[in-house]
PDB file of C-alpha atoms in Angstrom:
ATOM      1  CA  UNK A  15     -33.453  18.044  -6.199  1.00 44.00           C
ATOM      2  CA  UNK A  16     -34.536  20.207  -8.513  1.00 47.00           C
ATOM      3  CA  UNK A  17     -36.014  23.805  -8.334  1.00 47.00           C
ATOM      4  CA  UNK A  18     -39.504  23.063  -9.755  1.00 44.00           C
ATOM      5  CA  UNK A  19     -39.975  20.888  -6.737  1.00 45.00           C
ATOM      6  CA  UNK A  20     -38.527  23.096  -4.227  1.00 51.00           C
ATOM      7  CA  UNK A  21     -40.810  26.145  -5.332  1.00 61.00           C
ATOM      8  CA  UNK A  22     -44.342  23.947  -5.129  1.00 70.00           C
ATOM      9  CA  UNK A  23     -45.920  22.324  -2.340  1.00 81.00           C
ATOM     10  CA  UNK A  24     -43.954  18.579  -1.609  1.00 89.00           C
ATOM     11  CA  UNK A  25     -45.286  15.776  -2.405  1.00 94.00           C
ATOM     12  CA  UNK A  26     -44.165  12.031  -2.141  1.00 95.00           C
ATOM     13  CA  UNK A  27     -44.245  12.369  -5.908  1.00 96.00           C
ATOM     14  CA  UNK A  28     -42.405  15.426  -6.521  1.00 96.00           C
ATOM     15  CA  UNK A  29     -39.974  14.614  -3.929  1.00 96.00           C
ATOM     16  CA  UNK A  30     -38.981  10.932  -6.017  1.00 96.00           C
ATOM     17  CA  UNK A  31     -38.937  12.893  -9.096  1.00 95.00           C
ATOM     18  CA  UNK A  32     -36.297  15.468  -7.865  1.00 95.00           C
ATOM     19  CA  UNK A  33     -34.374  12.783  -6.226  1.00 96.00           C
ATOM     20  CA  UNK A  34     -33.897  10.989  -8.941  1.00 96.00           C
ATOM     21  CA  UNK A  35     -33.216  14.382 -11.605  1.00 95.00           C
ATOM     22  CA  UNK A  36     -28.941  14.860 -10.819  1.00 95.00           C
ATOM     23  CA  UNK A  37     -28.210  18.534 -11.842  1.00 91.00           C
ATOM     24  CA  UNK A  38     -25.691  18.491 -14.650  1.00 84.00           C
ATOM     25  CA  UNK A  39     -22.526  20.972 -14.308  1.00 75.00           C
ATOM     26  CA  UNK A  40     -23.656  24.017 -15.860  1.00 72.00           C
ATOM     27  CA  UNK A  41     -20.427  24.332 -17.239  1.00 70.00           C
ATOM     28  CA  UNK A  42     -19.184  20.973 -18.371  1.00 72.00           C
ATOM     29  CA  UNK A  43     -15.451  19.281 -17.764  1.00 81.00           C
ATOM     30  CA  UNK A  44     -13.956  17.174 -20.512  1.00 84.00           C
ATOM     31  CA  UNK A  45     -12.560  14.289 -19.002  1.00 86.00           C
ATOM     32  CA  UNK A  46      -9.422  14.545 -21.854  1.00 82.00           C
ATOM     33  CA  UNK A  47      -7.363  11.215 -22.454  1.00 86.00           C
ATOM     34  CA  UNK A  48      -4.578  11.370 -24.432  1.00 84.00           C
ATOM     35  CA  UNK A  49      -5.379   8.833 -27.760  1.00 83.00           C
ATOM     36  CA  UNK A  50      -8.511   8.209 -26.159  1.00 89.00           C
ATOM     37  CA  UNK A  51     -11.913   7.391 -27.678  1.00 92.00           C
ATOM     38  CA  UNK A  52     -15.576   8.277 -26.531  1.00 92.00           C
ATOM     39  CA  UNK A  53     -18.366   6.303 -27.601  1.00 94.00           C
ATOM     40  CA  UNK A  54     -21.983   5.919 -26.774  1.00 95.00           C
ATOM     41  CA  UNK A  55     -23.076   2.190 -26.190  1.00 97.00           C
ATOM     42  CA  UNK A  56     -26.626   1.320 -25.630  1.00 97.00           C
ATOM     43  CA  UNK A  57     -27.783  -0.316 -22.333  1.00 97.00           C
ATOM     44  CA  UNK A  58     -30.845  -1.002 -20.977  1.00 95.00           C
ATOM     45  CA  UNK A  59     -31.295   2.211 -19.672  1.00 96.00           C
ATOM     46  CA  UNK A  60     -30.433   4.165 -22.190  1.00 95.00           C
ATOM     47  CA  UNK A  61     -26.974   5.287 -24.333  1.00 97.00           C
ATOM     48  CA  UNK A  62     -23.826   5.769 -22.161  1.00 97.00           C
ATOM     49  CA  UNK A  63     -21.376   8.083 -23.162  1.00 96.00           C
ATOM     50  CA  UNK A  64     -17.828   5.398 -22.235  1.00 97.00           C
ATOM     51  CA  UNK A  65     -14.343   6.890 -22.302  1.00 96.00           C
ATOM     52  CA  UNK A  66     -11.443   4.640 -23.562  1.00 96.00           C
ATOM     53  CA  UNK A  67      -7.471   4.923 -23.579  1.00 95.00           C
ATOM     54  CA  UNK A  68      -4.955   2.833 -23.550  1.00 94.00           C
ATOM     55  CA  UNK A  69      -3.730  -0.817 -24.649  1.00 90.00           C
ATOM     56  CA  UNK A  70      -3.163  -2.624 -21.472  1.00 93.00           C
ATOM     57  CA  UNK A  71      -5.206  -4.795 -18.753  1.00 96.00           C
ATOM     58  CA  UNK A  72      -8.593  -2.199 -18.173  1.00 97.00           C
ATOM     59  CA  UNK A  73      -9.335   0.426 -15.038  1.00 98.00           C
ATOM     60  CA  UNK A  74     -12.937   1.846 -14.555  1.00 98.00           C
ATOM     61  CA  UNK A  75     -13.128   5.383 -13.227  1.00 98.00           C
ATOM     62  CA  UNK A  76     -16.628   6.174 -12.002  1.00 98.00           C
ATOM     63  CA  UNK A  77     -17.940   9.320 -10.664  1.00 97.00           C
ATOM     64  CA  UNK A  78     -20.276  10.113  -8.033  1.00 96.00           C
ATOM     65  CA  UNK A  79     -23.725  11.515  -8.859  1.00 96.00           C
ATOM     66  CA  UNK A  80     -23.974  14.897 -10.005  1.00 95.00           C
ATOM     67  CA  UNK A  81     -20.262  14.534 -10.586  1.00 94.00           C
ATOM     68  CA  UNK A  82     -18.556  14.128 -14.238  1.00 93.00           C
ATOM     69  CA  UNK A  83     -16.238  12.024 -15.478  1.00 94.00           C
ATOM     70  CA  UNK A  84     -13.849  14.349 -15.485  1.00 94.00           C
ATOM     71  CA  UNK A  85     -13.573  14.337 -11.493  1.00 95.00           C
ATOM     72  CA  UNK A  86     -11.378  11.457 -11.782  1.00 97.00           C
ATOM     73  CA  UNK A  87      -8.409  13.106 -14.598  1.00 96.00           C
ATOM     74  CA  UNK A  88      -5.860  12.807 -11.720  1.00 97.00           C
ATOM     75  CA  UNK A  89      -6.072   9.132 -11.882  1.00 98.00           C
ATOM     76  CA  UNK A  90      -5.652   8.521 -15.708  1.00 97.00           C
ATOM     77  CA  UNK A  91      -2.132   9.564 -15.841  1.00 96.00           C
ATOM     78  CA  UNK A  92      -0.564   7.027 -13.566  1.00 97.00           C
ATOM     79  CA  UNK A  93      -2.533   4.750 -14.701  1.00 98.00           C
ATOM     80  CA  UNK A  94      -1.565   5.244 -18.088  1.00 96.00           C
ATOM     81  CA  UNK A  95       2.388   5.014 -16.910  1.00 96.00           C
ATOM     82  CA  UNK A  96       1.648   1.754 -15.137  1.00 96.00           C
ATOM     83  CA  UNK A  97       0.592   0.832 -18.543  1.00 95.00           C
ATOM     84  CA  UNK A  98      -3.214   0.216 -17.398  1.00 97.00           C
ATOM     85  CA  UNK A  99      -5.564   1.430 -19.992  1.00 96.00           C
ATOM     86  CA  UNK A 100      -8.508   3.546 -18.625  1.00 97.00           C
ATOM     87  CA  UNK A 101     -12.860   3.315 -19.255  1.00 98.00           C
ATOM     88  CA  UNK A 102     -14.354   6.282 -17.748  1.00 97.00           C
ATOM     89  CA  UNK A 103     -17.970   5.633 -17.740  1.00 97.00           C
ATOM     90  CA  UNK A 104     -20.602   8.430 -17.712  1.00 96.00           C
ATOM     91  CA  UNK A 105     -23.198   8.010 -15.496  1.00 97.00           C
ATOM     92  CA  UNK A 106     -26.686   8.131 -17.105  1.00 97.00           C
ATOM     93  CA  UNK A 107     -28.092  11.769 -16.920  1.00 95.00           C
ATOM     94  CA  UNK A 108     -24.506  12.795 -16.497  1.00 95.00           C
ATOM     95  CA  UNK A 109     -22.045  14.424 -18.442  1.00 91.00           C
ATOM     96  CA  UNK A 110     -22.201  12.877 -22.270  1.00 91.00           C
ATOM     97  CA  UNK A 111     -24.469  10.004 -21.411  1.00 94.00           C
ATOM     98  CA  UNK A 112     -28.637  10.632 -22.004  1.00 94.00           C
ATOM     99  CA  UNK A 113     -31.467  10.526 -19.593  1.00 94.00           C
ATOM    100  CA  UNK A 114     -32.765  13.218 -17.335  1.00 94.00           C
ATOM    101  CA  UNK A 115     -33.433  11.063 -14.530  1.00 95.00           C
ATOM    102  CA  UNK A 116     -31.519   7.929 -13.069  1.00 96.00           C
ATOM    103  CA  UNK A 117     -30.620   6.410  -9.516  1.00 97.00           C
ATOM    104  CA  UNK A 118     -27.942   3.924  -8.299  1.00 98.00           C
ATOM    105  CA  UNK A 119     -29.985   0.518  -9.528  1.00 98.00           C
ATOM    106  CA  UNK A 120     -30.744   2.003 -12.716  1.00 97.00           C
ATOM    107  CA  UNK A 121     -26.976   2.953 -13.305  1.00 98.00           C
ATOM    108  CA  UNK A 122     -25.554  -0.121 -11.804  1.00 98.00           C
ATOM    109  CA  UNK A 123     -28.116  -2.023 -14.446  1.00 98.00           C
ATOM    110  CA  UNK A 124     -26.068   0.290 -17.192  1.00 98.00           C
ATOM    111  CA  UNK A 125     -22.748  -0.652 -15.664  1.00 98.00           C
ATOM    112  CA  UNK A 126     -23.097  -4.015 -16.088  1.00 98.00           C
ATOM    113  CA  UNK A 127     -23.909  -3.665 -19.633  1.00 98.00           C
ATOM    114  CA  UNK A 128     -21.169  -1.813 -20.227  1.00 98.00           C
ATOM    115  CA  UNK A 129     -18.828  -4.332 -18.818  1.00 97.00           C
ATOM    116  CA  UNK A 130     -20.730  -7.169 -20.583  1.00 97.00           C
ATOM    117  CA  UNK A 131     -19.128  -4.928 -23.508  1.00 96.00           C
ATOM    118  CA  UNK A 132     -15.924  -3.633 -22.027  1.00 96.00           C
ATOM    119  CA  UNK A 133     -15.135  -5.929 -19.762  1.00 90.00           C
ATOM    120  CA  UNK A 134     -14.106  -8.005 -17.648  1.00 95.00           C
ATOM    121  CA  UNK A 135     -12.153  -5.511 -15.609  1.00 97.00           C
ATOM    122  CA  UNK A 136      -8.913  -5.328 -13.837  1.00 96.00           C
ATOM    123  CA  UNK A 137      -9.934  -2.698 -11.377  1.00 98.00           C
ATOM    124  CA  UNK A 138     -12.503   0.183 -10.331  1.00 99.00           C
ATOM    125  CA  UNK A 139     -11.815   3.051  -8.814  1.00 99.00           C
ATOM    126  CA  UNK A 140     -15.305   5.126  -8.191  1.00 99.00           C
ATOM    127  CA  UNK A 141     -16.282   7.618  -5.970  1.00 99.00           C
ATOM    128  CA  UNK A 142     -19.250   8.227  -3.823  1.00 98.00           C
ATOM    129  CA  UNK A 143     -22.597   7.161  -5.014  1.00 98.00           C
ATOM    130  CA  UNK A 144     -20.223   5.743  -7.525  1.00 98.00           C
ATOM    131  CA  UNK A 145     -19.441   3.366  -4.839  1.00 98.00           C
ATOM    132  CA  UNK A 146     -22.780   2.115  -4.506  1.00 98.00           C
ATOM    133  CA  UNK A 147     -23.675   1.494  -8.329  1.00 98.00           C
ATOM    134  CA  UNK A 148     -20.361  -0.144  -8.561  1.00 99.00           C
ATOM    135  CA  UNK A 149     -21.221  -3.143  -6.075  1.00 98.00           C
ATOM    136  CA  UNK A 150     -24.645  -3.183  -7.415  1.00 98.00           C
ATOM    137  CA  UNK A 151     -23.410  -4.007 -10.706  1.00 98.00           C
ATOM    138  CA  UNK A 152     -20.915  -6.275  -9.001  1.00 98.00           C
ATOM    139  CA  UNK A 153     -24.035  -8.034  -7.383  1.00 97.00           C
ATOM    140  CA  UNK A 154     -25.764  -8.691 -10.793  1.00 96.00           C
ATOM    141  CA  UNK A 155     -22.584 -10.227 -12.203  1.00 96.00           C
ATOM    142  CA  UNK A 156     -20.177  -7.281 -13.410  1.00 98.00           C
ATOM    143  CA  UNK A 157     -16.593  -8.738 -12.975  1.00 97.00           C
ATOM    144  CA  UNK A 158     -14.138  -6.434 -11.758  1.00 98.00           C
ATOM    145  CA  UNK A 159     -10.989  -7.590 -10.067  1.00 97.00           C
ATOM    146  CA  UNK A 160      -9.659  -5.063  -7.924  1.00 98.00           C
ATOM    147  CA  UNK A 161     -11.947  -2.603  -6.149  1.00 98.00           C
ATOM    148  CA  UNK A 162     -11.117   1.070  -5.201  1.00 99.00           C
ATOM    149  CA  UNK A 163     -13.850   2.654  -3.158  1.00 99.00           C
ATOM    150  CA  UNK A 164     -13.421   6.618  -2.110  1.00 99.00           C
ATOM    151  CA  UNK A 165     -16.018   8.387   0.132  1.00 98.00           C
ATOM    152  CA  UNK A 166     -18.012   5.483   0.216  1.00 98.00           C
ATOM    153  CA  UNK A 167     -21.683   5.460   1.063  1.00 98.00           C
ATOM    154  CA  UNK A 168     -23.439   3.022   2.829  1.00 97.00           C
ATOM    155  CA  UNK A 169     -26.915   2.704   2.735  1.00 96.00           C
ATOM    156  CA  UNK A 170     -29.489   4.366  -0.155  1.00 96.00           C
ATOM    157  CA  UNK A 171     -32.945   3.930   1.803  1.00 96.00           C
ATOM    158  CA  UNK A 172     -31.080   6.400   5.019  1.00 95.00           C
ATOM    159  CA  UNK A 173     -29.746   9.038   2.031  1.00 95.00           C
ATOM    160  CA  UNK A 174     -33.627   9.030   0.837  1.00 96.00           C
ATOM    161  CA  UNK A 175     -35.148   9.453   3.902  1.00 96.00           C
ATOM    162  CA  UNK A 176     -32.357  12.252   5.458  1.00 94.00           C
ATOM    163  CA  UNK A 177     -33.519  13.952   2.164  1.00 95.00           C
ATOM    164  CA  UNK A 178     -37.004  13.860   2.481  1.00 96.00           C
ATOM    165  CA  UNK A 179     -36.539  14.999   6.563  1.00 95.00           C
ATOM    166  CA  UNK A 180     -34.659  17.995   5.005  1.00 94.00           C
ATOM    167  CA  UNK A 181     -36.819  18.744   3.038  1.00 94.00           C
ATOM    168  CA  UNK A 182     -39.892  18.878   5.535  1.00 93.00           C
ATOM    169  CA  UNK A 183     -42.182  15.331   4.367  1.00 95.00           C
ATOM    170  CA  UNK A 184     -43.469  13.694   7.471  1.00 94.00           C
ATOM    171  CA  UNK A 185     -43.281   9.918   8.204  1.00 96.00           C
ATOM    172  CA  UNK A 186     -46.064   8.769   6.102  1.00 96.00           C
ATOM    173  CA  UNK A 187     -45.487  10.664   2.761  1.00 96.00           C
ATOM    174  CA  UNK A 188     -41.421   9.498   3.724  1.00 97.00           C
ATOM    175  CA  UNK A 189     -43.215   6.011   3.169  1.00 96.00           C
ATOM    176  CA  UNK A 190     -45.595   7.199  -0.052  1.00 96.00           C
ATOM    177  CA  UNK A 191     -41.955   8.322  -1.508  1.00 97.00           C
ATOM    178  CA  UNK A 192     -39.984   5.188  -1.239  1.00 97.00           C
ATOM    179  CA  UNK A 193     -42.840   3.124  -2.500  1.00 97.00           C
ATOM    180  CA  UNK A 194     -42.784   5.544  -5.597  1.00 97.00           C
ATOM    181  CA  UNK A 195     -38.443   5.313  -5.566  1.00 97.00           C
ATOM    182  CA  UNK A 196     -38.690   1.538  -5.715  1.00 97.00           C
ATOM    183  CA  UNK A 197     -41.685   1.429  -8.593  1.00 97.00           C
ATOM    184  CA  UNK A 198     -39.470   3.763 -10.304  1.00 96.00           C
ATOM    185  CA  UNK A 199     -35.889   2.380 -10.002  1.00 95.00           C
ATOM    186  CA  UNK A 200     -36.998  -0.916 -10.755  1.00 94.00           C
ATOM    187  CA  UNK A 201     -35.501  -2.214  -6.836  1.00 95.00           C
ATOM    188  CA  UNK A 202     -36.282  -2.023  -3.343  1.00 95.00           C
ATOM    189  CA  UNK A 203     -34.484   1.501  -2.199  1.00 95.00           C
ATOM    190  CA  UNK A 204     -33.789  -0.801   1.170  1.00 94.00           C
ATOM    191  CA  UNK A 205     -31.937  -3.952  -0.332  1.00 96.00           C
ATOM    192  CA  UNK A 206     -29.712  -1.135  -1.840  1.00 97.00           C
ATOM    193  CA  UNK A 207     -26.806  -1.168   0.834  1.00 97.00           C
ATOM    194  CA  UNK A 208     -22.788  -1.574   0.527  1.00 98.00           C
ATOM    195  CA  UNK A 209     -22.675  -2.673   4.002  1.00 97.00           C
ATOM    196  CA  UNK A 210     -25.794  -5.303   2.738  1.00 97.00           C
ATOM    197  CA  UNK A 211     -23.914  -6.954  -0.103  1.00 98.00           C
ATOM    198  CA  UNK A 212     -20.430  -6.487   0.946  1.00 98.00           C
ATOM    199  CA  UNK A 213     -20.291  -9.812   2.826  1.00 98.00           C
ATOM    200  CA  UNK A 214     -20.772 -11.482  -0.343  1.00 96.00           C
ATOM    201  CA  UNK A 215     -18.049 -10.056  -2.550  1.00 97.00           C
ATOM    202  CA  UNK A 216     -14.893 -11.702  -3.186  1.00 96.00           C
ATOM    203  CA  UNK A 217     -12.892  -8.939  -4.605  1.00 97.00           C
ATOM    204  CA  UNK A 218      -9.954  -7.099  -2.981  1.00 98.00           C
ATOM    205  CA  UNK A 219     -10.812  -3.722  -1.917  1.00 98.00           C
ATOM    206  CA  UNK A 220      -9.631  -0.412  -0.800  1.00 99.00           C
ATOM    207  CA  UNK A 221     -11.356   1.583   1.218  1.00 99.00           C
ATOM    208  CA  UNK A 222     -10.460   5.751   1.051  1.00 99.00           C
ATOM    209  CA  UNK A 223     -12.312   8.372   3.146  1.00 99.00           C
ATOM    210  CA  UNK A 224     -11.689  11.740   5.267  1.00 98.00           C
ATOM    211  CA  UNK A 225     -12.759  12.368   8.262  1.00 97.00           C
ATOM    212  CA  UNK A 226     -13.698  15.942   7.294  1.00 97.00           C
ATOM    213  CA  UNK A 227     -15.912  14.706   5.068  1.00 97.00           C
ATOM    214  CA  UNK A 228     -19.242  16.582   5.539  1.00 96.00           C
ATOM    215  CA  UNK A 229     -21.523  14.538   2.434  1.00 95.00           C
ATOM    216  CA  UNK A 230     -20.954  11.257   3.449  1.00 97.00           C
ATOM    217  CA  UNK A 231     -19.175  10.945   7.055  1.00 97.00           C
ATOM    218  CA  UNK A 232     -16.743   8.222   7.168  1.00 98.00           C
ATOM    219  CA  UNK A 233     -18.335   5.944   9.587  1.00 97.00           C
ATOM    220  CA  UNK A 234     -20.490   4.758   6.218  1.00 98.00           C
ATOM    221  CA  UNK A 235     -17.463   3.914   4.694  1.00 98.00           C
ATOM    222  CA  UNK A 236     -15.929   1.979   7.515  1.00 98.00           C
ATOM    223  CA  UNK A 237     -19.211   0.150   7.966  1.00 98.00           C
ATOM    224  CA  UNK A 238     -18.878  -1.406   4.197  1.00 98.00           C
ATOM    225  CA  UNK A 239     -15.350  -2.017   4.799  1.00 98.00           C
ATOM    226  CA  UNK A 240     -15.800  -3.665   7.720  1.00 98.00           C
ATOM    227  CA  UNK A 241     -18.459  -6.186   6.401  1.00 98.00           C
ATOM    228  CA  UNK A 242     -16.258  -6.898   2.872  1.00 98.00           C
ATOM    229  CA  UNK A 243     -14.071  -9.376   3.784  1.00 98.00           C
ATOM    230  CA  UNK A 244     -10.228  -8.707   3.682  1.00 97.00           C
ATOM    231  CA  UNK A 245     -11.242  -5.077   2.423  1.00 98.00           C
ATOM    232  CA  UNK A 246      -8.603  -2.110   3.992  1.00 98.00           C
ATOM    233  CA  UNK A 247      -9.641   1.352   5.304  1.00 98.00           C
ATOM    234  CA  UNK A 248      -7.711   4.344   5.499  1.00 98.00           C
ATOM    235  CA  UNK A 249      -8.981   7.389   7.134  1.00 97.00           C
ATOM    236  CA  UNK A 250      -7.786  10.180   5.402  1.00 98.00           C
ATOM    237  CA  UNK A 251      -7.546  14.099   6.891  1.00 96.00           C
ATOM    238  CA  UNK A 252      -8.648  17.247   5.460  1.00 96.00           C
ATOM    239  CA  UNK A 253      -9.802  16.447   2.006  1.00 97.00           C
ATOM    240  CA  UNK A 254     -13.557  16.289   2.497  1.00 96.00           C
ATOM    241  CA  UNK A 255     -15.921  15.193  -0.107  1.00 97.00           C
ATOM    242  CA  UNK A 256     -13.802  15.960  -3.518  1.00 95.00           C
ATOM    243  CA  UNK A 257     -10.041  17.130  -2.615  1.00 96.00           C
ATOM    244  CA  UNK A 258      -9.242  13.243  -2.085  1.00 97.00           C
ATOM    245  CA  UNK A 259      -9.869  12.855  -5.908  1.00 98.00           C
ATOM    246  CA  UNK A 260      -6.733  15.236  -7.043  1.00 97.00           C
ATOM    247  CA  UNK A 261      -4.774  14.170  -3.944  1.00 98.00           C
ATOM    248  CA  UNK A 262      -1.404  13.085  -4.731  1.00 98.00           C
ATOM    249  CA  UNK A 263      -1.098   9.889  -1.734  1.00 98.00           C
ATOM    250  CA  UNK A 264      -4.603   9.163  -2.415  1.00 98.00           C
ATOM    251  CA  UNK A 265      -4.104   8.639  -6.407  1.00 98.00           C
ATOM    252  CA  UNK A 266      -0.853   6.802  -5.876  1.00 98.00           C
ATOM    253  CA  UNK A 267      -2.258   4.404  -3.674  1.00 98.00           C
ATOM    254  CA  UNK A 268      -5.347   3.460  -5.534  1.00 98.00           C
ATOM    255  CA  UNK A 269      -3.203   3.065  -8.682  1.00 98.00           C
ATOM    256  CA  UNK A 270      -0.945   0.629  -6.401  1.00 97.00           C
ATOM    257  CA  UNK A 271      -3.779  -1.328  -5.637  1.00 98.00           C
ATOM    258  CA  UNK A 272      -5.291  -1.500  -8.837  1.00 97.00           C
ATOM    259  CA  UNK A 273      -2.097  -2.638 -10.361  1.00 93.00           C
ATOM    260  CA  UNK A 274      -0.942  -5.525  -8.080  1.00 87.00           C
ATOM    261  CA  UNK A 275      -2.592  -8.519 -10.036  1.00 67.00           C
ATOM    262  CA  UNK A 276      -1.174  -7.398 -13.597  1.00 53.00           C
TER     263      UNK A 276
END
C-alpha cells in the first residue's frame, strides 16, 4: 500500500487504490539473458515489457507482485543447458512493463495475451501472487503444459481482507472495499482462488513451499495442491518467502519438471 494512503484517514477507497499500486524496487534488477531480447507487446491492459532467450520448446518465469523479473535469474541458466528457451514476463506496474496500478485478474488478462503471442508454452514456473495470475490466465484459455508453482497463494478475497484488518477498516468498509476491488479489477475478488479453479486444470504441476515461510504460510499452498489433480507438494525448510528462488534443489527440480515432456 502506498504511503499517501497510510498518512490520511482510510477509506474503502483509498484502501483499493493502495492495494492495487505494487511499489516498484527503488533500485531496479536486470533480469540479464545471455542473446536475449526484451520487447514491449501490447495487451489489453496495457504494454508488457516480455523477456526472450533461447531457440528451444518455451519456459515462462513469472514473478510475484512487487517482485521483478529478475527474481527468477537462477532458473534461466539450467534452463538454457536443458536447451529450453526462456519468456520472462513483467508484470504490469512492474519492472519494464507500464501501469501504476494492476491486480492478479488484470495481469492474468495480460498473460494470456502474451501467450496468445508467445505461446503455447511448455512450462511455467512463477512465484507467489505469480501463482495466482498464472491459473487465472490458465482459466481464460492460456496453454501452458507443465506447471511450476513456488510459495503458492491460495485465495485473493482472504489476502484483501487480512489487509484491510491490518490496516484498521471495520467489517462494513471491508465490504465497501471489495465492492470497489471487483469494479476495478474487472472480477469478483472471491471467484479469484487457486484452490477454486484447481479442480479444473489438467496440467501437471509442482507444488514448492517452506514451512518458514512467513508471507504466505504453506498450508495455502497445500490447499491448491491438494484440489489440482495429480499435482505434487514438497515442503521445503528454511527458505521463507524468496531464498527458495536462488536455491540450488529447488531450481533443479523445477527445471526437471519442466523438462520431462520435451
Amino acid at each position: 500500500m502506498t504511503d499517501q494512503a497510510q498518512t490520511q484517514p482510510l477509506t474503502p477507497e483509498l484502501f483499493a487504490q493502495g492495494f492495487m499500486t505494487p511499489r516498484r524496487a527503488s533500485v531496479p534488477k536486470e533480469l540479464v539473458l545471455p542473446g536475449g531480447t526484451l520487447a514491449q507487446l501490447a495487451t489489453s491492459e496495457g504494454d508488457v515489457a516480455v523477456q526472450v532467450a533461447g531457440t528451444g520448446p518455451a519456459v515462462l518465469l513469472l514473478h510475484g507482485w512487487e517482485g521483478q523479473a529478475s527474481d527468477m535469474a537462477a532458473f534461466v541458466p539450467p534452463l538454457l543447458a536443458a536447451g529450453l528457451s526462456v519468456v520472462a514476463v513483467h508484470l504490469p506496474a512492474h519492472g519494464a512493463s507500464a501501469g501504476r496500478q494492476s491486480s492478479i485478474p488484470q495481469a492474468a488478462r495480460a498473460l494470456r495475451d502474451v501467450g496468445a503471442r508467445l505461446g503455447p508454452w511448455q512450462g511455467a514456473i512463477a512465484h507467489s501472487v505469480g501463482c495466482a495470475v498464472l491459473v487465472e490466465a490458465l482459466h481464460a484459455g492460456l496453454v501452458v503444459r507443465r506447471v511450476v508453482a513456488l510459495a503458492a497463494p491460495a485465495r485473493y478475497e482472504h489476502h484483501v481482507r487480512g489487509a484491510a484488518a491490518a490496516l484498521g477498516l471495520d467489517a462494513d468498509d471491508t465490504e465497501r472495499a471489495l465492492g470497489l476491488l471487483t469494479a476495478a479489477m474487472g472480477a469478483d475478488v472471491r471467484a479469484v482462488s487457486l484452490p477454486g479453479r484447481a479442480p479444473t486444470r489438467h496440467e501437471p504441476a509442482l507444488f514448492m513451499h517452506s514451512e518458514d515461510d512467513r508471507v504466505v504460510p504453506i498450508g495455502e499452498s497445500l490447499l491448491s495442491a491438494g484440489a489440482w489433480p495429480g499435482a505434487v507438494h514438497r515442503r521445503l525448510g528454511g527458505l521463507g518467502h524468496r531464498r527458495l528462488l536462488g536455491d540450488a534443489d529447488v531450481v533443479a527440480a523445477a527445471v526437471d519438471f519442466v523438462r520431462r515432456a520435451t
